[in-house]
mmCIF file of C-alpha atoms in Angstrom:
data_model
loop_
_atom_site.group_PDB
_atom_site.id
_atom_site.type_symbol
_atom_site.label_atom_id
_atom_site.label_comp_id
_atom_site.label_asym_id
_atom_site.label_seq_id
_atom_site.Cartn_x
_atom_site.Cartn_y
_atom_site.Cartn_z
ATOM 1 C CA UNK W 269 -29.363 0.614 23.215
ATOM 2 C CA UNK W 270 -27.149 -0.208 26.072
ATOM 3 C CA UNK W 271 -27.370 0.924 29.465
ATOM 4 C CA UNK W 272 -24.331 3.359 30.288
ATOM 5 C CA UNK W 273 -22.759 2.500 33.580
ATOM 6 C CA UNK W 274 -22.712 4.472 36.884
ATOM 7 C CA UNK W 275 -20.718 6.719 38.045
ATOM 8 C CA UNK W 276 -20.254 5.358 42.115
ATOM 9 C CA UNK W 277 -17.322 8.175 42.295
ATOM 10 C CA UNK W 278 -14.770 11.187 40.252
ATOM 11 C CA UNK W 279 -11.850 12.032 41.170
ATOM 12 C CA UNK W 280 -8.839 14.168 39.525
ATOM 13 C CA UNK W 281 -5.700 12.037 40.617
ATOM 14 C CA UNK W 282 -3.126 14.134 38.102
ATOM 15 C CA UNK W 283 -3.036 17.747 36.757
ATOM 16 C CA UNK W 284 -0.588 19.621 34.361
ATOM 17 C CA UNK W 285 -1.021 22.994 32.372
ATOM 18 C CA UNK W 286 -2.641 21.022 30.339
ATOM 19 C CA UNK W 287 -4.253 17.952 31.296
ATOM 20 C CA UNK W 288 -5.926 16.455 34.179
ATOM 21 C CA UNK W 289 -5.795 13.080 35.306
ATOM 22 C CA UNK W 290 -9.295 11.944 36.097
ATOM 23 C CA UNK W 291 -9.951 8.858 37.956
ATOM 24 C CA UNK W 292 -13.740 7.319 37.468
ATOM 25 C CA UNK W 293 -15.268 4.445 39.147
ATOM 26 C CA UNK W 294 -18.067 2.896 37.811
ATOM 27 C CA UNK W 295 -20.563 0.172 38.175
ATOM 28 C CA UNK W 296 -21.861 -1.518 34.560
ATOM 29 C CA UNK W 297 -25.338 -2.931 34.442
ATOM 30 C CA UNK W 298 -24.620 -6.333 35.125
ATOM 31 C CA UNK W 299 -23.096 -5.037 38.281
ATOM 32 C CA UNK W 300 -19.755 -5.510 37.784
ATOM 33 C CA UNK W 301 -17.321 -2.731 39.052
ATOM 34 C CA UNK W 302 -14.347 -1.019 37.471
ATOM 35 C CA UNK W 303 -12.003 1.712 37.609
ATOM 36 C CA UNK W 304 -11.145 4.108 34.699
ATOM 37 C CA UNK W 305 -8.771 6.588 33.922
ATOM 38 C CA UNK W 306 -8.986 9.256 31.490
ATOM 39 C CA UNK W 307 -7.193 12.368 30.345
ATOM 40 C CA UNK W 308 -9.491 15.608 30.149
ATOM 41 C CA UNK W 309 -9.004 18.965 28.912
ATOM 42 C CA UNK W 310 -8.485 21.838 31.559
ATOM 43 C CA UNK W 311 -10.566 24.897 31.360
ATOM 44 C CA UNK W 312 -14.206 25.487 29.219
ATOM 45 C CA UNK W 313 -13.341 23.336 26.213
ATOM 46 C CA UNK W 314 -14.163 24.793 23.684
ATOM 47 C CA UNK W 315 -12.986 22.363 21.117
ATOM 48 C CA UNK W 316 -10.654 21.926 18.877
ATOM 49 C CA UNK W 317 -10.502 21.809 14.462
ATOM 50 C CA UNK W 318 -8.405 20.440 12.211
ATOM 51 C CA UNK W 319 -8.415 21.512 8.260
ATOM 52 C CA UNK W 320 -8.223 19.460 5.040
ATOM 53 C CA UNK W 321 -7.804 22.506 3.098
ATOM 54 C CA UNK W 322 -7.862 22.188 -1.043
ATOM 55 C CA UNK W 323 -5.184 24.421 -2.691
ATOM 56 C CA UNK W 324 -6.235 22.427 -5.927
ATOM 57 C CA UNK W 325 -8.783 19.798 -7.347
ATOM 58 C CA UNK W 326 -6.148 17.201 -6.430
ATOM 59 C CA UNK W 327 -4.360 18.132 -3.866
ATOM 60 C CA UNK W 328 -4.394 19.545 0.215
ATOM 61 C CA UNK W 329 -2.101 21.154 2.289
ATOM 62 C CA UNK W 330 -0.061 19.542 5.135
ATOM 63 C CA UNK W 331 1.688 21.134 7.787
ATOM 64 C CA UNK W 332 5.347 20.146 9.564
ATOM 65 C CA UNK W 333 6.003 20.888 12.846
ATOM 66 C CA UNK W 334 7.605 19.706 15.902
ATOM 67 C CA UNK W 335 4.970 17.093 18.029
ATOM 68 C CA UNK W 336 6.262 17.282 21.497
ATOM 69 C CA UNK W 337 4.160 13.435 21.946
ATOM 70 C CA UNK W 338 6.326 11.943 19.029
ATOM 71 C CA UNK W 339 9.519 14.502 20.087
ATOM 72 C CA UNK W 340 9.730 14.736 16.151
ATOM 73 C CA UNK W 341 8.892 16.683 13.673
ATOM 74 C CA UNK W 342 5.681 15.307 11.789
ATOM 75 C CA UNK W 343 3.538 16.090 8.857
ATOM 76 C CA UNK W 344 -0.503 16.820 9.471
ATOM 77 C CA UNK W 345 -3.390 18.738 8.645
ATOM 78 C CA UNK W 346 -3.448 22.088 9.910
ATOM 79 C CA UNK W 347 -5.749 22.237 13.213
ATOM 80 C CA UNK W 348 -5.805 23.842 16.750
ATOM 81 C CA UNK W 349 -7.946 25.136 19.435
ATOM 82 C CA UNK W 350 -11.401 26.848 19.390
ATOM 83 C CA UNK W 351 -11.218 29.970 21.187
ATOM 84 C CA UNK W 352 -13.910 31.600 23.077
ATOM 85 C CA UNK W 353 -16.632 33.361 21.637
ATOM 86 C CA UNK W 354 -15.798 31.729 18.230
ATOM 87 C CA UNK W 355 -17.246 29.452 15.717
ATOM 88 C CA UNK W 356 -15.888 26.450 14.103
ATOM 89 C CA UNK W 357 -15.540 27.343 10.444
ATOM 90 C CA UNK W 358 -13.594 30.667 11.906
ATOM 91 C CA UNK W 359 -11.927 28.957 14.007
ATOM 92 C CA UNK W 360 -10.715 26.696 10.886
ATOM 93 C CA UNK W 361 -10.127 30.136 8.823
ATOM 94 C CA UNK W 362 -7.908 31.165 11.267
ATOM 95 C CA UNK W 363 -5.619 28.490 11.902
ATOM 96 C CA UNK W 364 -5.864 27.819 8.184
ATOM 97 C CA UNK W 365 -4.224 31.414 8.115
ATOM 98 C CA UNK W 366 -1.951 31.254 11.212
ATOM 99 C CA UNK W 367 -0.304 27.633 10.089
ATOM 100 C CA UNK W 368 -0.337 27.316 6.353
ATOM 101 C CA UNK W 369 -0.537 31.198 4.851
ATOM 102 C CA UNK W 370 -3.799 30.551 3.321
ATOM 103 C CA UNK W 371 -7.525 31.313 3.853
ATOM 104 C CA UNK W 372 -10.310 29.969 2.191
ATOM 105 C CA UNK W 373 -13.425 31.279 0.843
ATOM 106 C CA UNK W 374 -15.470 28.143 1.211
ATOM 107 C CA UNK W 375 -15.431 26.456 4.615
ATOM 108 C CA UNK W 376 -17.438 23.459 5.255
ATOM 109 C CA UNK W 377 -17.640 21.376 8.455
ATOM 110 C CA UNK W 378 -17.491 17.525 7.520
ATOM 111 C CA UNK W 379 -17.775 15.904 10.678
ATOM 112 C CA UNK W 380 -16.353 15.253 14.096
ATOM 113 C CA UNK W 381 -13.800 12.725 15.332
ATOM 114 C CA UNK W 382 -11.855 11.365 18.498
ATOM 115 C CA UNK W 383 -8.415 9.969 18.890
ATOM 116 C CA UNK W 384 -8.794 7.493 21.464
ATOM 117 C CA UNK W 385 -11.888 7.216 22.931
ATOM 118 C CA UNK W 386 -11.184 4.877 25.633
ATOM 119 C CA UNK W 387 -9.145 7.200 27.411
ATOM 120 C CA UNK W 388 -9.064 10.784 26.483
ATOM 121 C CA UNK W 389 -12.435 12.890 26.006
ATOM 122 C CA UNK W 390 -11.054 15.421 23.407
ATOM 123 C CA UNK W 391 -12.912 15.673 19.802
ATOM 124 C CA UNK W 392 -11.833 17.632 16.778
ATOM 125 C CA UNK W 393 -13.721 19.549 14.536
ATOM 126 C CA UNK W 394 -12.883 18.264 10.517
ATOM 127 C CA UNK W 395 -13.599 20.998 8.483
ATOM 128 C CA UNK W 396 -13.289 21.667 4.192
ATOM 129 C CA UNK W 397 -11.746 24.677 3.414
ATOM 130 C CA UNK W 398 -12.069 24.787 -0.509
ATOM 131 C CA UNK W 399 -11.421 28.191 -2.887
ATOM 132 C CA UNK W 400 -8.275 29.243 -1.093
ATOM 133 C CA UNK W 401 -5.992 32.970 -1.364
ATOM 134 C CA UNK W 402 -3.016 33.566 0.416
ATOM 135 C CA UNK W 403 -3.461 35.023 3.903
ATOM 136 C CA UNK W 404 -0.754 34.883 6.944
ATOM 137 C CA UNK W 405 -2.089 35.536 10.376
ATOM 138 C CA UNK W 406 0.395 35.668 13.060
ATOM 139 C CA UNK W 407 -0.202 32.077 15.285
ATOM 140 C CA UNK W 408 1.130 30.718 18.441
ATOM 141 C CA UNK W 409 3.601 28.645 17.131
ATOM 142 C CA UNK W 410 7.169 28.754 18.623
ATOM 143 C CA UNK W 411 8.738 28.334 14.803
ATOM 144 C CA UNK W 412 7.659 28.682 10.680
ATOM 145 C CA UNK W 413 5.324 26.097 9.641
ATOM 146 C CA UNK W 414 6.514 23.883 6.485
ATOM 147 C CA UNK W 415 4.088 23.349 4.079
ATOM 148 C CA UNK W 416 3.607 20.714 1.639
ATOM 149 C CA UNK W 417 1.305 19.205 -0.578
ATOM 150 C CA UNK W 418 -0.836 15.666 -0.446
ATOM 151 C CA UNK W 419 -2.274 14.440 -3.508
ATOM 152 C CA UNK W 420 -5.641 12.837 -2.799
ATOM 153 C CA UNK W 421 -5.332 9.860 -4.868
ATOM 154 C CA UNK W 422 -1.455 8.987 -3.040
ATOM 155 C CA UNK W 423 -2.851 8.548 0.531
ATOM 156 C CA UNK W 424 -1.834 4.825 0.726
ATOM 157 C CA UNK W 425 2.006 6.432 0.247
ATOM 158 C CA UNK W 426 1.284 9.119 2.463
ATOM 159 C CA UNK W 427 0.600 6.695 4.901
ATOM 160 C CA UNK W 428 3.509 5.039 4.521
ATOM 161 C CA UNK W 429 5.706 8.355 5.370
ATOM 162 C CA UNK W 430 7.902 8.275 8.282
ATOM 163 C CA UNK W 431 6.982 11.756 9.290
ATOM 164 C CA UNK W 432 3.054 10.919 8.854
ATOM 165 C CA UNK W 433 1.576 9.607 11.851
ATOM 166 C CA UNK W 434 -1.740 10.966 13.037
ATOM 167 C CA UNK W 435 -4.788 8.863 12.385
ATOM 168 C CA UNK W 436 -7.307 11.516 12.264
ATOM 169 C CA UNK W 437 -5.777 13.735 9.582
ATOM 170 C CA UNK W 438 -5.495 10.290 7.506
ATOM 171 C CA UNK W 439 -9.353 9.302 8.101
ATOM 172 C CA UNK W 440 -10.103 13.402 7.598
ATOM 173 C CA UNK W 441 -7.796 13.138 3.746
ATOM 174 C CA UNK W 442 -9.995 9.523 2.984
ATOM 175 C CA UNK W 443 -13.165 10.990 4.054
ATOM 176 C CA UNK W 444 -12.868 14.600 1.756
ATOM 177 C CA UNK W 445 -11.257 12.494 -0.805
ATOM 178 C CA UNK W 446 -14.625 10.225 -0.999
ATOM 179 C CA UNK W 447 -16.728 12.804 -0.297
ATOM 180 C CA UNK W 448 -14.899 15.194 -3.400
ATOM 181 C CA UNK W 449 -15.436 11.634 -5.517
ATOM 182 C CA UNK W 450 -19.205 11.574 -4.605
ATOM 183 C CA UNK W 451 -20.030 14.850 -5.993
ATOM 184 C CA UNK W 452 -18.098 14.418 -9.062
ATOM 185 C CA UNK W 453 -14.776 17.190 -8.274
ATOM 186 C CA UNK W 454 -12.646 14.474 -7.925
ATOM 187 C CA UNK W 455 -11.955 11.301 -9.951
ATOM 188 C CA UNK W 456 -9.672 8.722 -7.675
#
């Protein structure tokens, strides 16, 4: 295993509502010495989750809304922040609820990924929400969420949709979709 680097200094350079800016300069074993950047979360962290919830054998849900990063409106998984005190399958219940009108009996965490590691620390919870009922919570979101359906075994054409974008809810729909396969619910 690799030696990490030291930290020689860490600095926040930039801050937002969101964001800060944090500057780190490190030393790597073979003593070379560089500068990074990197975007952190503010406050605790508590994480975040995003949902590839099953309204049928074949298919999951997707949610549009408006990405302020993209300034367009986008298709994705449903997801958001962990808040305090709570768990990550509730947490995945709940937005599940708040963004797509559906809960889900059966919630299963699946794994945990990053979006660009090289720069930003955040990680997101991927979660299976399976056995679903119709549930609205009121969310934070500034407008109605669109919902559609993604069939499993059409994820090369979903990938090809203009208003389809994030890499992590595509690697989340590939992994349930092999993972579904594996344990025989799902024939690709």
């Amino acid at each position: 295993m690799r030696q990490k680097p030291t930290v020689l200094a860490r600095e926040i350079v930039a801050s937002s509502r969101l964001f800060r800016v944090e500057e780190v300069q490190l030393r790597f074993s073979n003593g070379v010495e560089r500068t990074y950047e990197r975007l952190v979360g503010r406050g605790a962290g508590y994480g975040a989750v995003m949902i590839v919830a099953m309204i049928d054998a074949d298919h999951a849900l997707l949610v549009e809304e408006y990405c302020g990063g993209t300034d367009e409106y986008e298709l994705s998984l449903p997801k958001g922040l962990i808040e305090p005190g709570e768990d990550v399958l509730a947490a995945a219940n709940r937005e599940l609820k708040e963004e797509a009108g559906y809960g889900a009996r059966q919630l299963e965490h699946l794994t945990e990924l990053s979006l660009s590691p090289g720069y930003m620390s955040q990680k997101i919870q991927v979660v299976l929400a399976t056995d679903l009922y119709e549930e609205r919570l009121e969310g934070d979101e500034p407008e109605p969420m669109r919902v559609e359906r993604v069939n499993l075994r059409e994820l090369s054409l979903l990938a090809q949709n203009e208003q389809f974008s994030e890499g992590r809810a595509l690697a989340a729909l590939y992994l349930v979709r092999d993972l579904l396969t594996q344990r025989g619910a799902f024939t690709a």
